[in-house]
Amino acid sequence: MMIPNQEELFQKTLDSLDEKPTEQNMFNMFLKLYPKEWKDLKITFSKFNRSKQFGRTIPLPKPEVSIRKEIRAWLNKQ
């Protein structure tokens, strides 16, 4: 589950922080700056969850888990 322009959004999120970036403050700032992207991510997740057929589950991480993982990976590359 990817967000369009994720790298760019994470960079802008980072630039908006006053303190040293952590997964937590990046996550909080991202939600504050990009509520639409966050909402789209949650909608995608719930649609996907509803569409799963019985017995055939593809585990998809919850939106919060997913975005935190992306932030962590991105921060590690900085």
mmCIF file with all atom_site columns, C-alpha atoms in Angstrom:
data_model
loop_
_atom_site.group_PDB
_atom_site.id
_atom_site.type_symbol
_atom_site.label_atom_id
_atom_site.label_alt_id
_atom_site.label_comp_id
_atom_site.label_asym_id
_atom_site.label_entity_id
_atom_site.label_seq_id
_atom_site.pdbx_PDB_ins_code
_atom_site.Cartn_x
_atom_site.Cartn_y
_atom_site.Cartn_z
_atom_site.occupancy
_atom_site.B_iso_or_equiv
_atom_site.pdbx_formal_charge
_atom_site.auth_seq_id
_atom_site.auth_comp_id
_atom_site.auth_asym_id
_atom_site.auth_atom_id
_atom_site.pdbx_PDB_model_num
ATOM 1  C CA . MET A 1 1  ? 0.000   0.000   0.000  1.00 0.00 ? 1  MET A CA 1
ATOM 2  C CA . MET A 1 2  ? 1.803   3.058   -1.218 1.00 0.00 ? 2  MET A CA 1
ATOM 3  C CA . ILE A 1 3  ? 1.008   6.730   -1.125 1.00 0.00 ? 3  ILE A CA 1
ATOM 4  C CA . PRO A 1 4  ? 1.626   8.643   -4.361 1.00 0.00 ? 4  PRO A CA 1
ATOM 5  C CA . ASN A 1 5  ? 4.672   10.944  -4.004 1.00 0.00 ? 5  ASN A CA 1
ATOM 6  C CA . GLN A 1 6  ? 5.468   9.308   -0.682 1.00 0.00 ? 6  GLN A CA 1
ATOM 7  C CA . GLU A 1 7  ? 9.153   10.292  -0.705 1.00 0.00 ? 7  GLU A CA 1
ATOM 8  C CA . GLU A 1 8  ? 8.261   13.920  -1.382 1.00 0.00 ? 8  GLU A CA 1
ATOM 9  C CA . LEU A 1 9  ? 5.572   13.960  1.307  1.00 0.00 ? 9  LEU A CA 1
ATOM 10 C CA . PHE A 1 10 ? 7.944   12.432  3.852  1.00 0.00 ? 10 PHE A CA 1
ATOM 11 C CA . GLN A 1 11 ? 10.567  15.044  2.985  1.00 0.00 ? 11 GLN A CA 1
ATOM 12 C CA . LYS A 1 12 ? 8.040   17.854  3.483  1.00 0.00 ? 12 LYS A CA 1
ATOM 13 C CA . THR A 1 13 ? 6.945   16.233  6.725  1.00 0.00 ? 13 THR A CA 1
ATOM 14 C CA . LEU A 1 14 ? 10.551  16.126  7.876  1.00 0.00 ? 14 LEU A CA 1
ATOM 15 C CA . ASP A 1 15 ? 11.045  19.779  6.911  1.00 0.00 ? 15 ASP A CA 1
ATOM 16 C CA . SER A 1 16 ? 8.042   20.726  9.045  1.00 0.00 ? 16 SER A CA 1
ATOM 17 C CA . LEU A 1 17 ? 9.468   19.196  12.213 1.00 0.00 ? 17 LEU A CA 1
ATOM 18 C CA . ASP A 1 18 ? 11.193  21.393  14.761 1.00 0.00 ? 18 ASP A CA 1
ATOM 19 C CA . GLU A 1 19 ? 12.787  18.493  16.590 1.00 0.00 ? 19 GLU A CA 1
ATOM 20 C CA . LYS A 1 20 ? 14.892  15.500  15.627 1.00 0.00 ? 20 LYS A CA 1
ATOM 21 C CA . PRO A 1 21 ? 12.750  13.222  13.467 1.00 0.00 ? 21 PRO A CA 1
ATOM 22 C CA . THR A 1 22 ? 11.475  10.017  15.013 1.00 0.00 ? 22 THR A CA 1
ATOM 23 C CA . GLU A 1 23 ? 9.008   7.527   13.654 1.00 0.00 ? 23 GLU A CA 1
ATOM 24 C CA . GLN A 1 24 ? 6.410   8.880   16.099 1.00 0.00 ? 24 GLN A CA 1
ATOM 25 C CA . ASN A 1 25 ? 6.746   12.610  15.423 1.00 0.00 ? 25 ASN A CA 1
ATOM 26 C CA . MET A 1 26 ? 7.007   11.980  11.664 1.00 0.00 ? 26 MET A CA 1
ATOM 27 C CA . PHE A 1 27 ? 3.802   9.929   11.851 1.00 0.00 ? 27 PHE A CA 1
ATOM 28 C CA . ASN A 1 28 ? 1.993   12.628  13.859 1.00 0.00 ? 28 ASN A CA 1
ATOM 29 C CA . MET A 1 29 ? 3.150   15.421  11.547 1.00 0.00 ? 29 MET A CA 1
ATOM 30 C CA . PHE A 1 30 ? 2.248   13.396  8.448  1.00 0.00 ? 30 PHE A CA 1
ATOM 31 C CA . LEU A 1 31 ? -1.319  12.960  9.723  1.00 0.00 ? 31 LEU A CA 1
ATOM 32 C CA . LYS A 1 32 ? -1.539  16.676  10.450 1.00 0.00 ? 32 LYS A CA 1
ATOM 33 C CA . LEU A 1 33 ? -0.157  17.750  7.059  1.00 0.00 ? 33 LEU A CA 1
ATOM 34 C CA . TYR A 1 34 ? -1.778  15.117  4.854  1.00 0.00 ? 34 TYR A CA 1
ATOM 35 C CA . PRO A 1 35 ? -5.199  14.168  6.227  1.00 0.00 ? 35 PRO A CA 1
ATOM 36 C CA . LYS A 1 36 ? -6.487  13.434  2.713  1.00 0.00 ? 36 LYS A CA 1
ATOM 37 C CA . GLU A 1 37 ? -3.719  10.938  1.932  1.00 0.00 ? 37 GLU A CA 1
ATOM 38 C CA . TRP A 1 38 ? -4.228  9.323   5.319  1.00 0.00 ? 38 TRP A CA 1
ATOM 39 C CA . LYS A 1 39 ? -7.984  9.056   4.713  1.00 0.00 ? 39 LYS A CA 1
ATOM 40 C CA . ASP A 1 40 ? -7.374  7.529   1.248  1.00 0.00 ? 40 ASP A CA 1
ATOM 41 C CA . LEU A 1 41 ? -5.045  4.972   2.794  1.00 0.00 ? 41 LEU A CA 1
ATOM 42 C CA . LYS A 1 42 ? -7.676  3.993   5.375  1.00 0.00 ? 42 LYS A CA 1
ATOM 43 C CA . ILE A 1 43 ? -10.400 3.783   2.697  1.00 0.00 ? 43 ILE A CA 1
ATOM 44 C CA . THR A 1 44 ? -8.206  1.551   0.530  1.00 0.00 ? 44 THR A CA 1
ATOM 45 C CA . PHE A 1 45 ? -7.549  -0.643  3.536  1.00 0.00 ? 45 PHE A CA 1
ATOM 46 C CA . SER A 1 46 ? -11.200 -1.018  4.514  1.00 0.00 ? 46 SER A CA 1
ATOM 47 C CA . LYS A 1 47 ? -12.281 -1.717  0.917  1.00 0.00 ? 47 LYS A CA 1
ATOM 48 C CA . PHE A 1 48 ? -9.601  -4.368  0.654  1.00 0.00 ? 48 PHE A CA 1
ATOM 49 C CA . ASN A 1 49 ? -10.641 -5.914  3.965  1.00 0.00 ? 49 ASN A CA 1
ATOM 50 C CA . ARG A 1 50 ? -14.301 -6.079  2.919  1.00 0.00 ? 50 ARG A CA 1
ATOM 51 C CA . SER A 1 51 ? -13.457 -7.615  -0.437 1.00 0.00 ? 51 SER A CA 1
ATOM 52 C CA . LYS A 1 52 ? -11.556 -10.606 0.948  1.00 0.00 ? 52 LYS A CA 1
ATOM 53 C CA . GLN A 1 53 ? -13.237 -13.892 0.165  1.00 0.00 ? 53 GLN A CA 1
ATOM 54 C CA . PHE A 1 54 ? -13.780 -16.476 2.855  1.00 0.00 ? 54 PHE A CA 1
ATOM 55 C CA . GLY A 1 55 ? -10.735 -18.656 3.354  1.00 0.00 ? 55 GLY A CA 1
ATOM 56 C CA . ARG A 1 56 ? -8.569  -16.580 1.033  1.00 0.00 ? 56 ARG A CA 1
ATOM 57 C CA . THR A 1 57 ? -6.980  -13.914 3.136  1.00 0.00 ? 57 THR A CA 1
ATOM 58 C CA . ILE A 1 58 ? -4.044  -11.833 2.079  1.00 0.00 ? 58 ILE A CA 1
ATOM 59 C CA . PRO A 1 59 ? -2.705  -10.181 5.197  1.00 0.00 ? 59 PRO A CA 1
ATOM 60 C CA . LEU A 1 60 ? -2.511  -6.457  4.700  1.00 0.00 ? 60 LEU A CA 1
ATOM 61 C CA . PRO A 1 61 ? -1.002  -4.394  7.508  1.00 0.00 ? 61 PRO A CA 1
ATOM 62 C CA . LYS A 1 62 ? -3.284  -1.829  9.094  1.00 0.00 ? 62 LYS A CA 1
ATOM 63 C CA . PRO A 1 63 ? -2.781  1.681   7.648  1.00 0.00 ? 63 PRO A CA 1
ATOM 64 C CA . GLU A 1 64 ? -1.034  2.927   10.776 1.00 0.00 ? 64 GLU A CA 1
ATOM 65 C CA . VAL A 1 65 ? 1.366   -0.030  10.826 1.00 0.00 ? 65 VAL A CA 1
ATOM 66 C CA . SER A 1 66 ? 1.982   0.343   7.115  1.00 0.00 ? 66 SER A CA 1
ATOM 67 C CA . ILE A 1 67 ? 2.759   4.072   7.171  1.00 0.00 ? 67 ILE A CA 1
ATOM 68 C CA . ARG A 1 68 ? 4.954   3.757   10.266 1.00 0.00 ? 68 ARG A CA 1
ATOM 69 C CA . LYS A 1 69 ? 6.941   1.042   8.525  1.00 0.00 ? 69 LYS A CA 1
ATOM 70 C CA . GLU A 1 70 ? 7.360   3.272   5.454  1.00 0.00 ? 70 GLU A CA 1
ATOM 71 C CA . ILE A 1 71 ? 8.451   6.210   7.640  1.00 0.00 ? 71 ILE A CA 1
ATOM 72 C CA . ARG A 1 72 ? 10.947  4.009   9.513  1.00 0.00 ? 72 ARG A CA 1
ATOM 73 C CA . ALA A 1 73 ? 12.437  2.715   6.250  1.00 0.00 ? 73 ALA A CA 1
ATOM 74 C CA . TRP A 1 74 ? 12.576  6.232   4.802  1.00 0.00 ? 74 TRP A CA 1
ATOM 75 C CA . LEU A 1 75 ? 14.246  7.667   7.916  1.00 0.00 ? 75 LEU A CA 1
ATOM 76 C CA . ASN A 1 76 ? 16.850  4.898   7.817  1.00 0.00 ? 76 ASN A CA 1
ATOM 77 C CA . LYS A 1 77 ? 17.774  5.939   4.273  1.00 0.00 ? 77 LYS A CA 1
ATOM 78 C CA . GLN A 1 78 ? 18.281  9.610   5.228  1.00 0.00 ? 78 GLN A CA 1
#
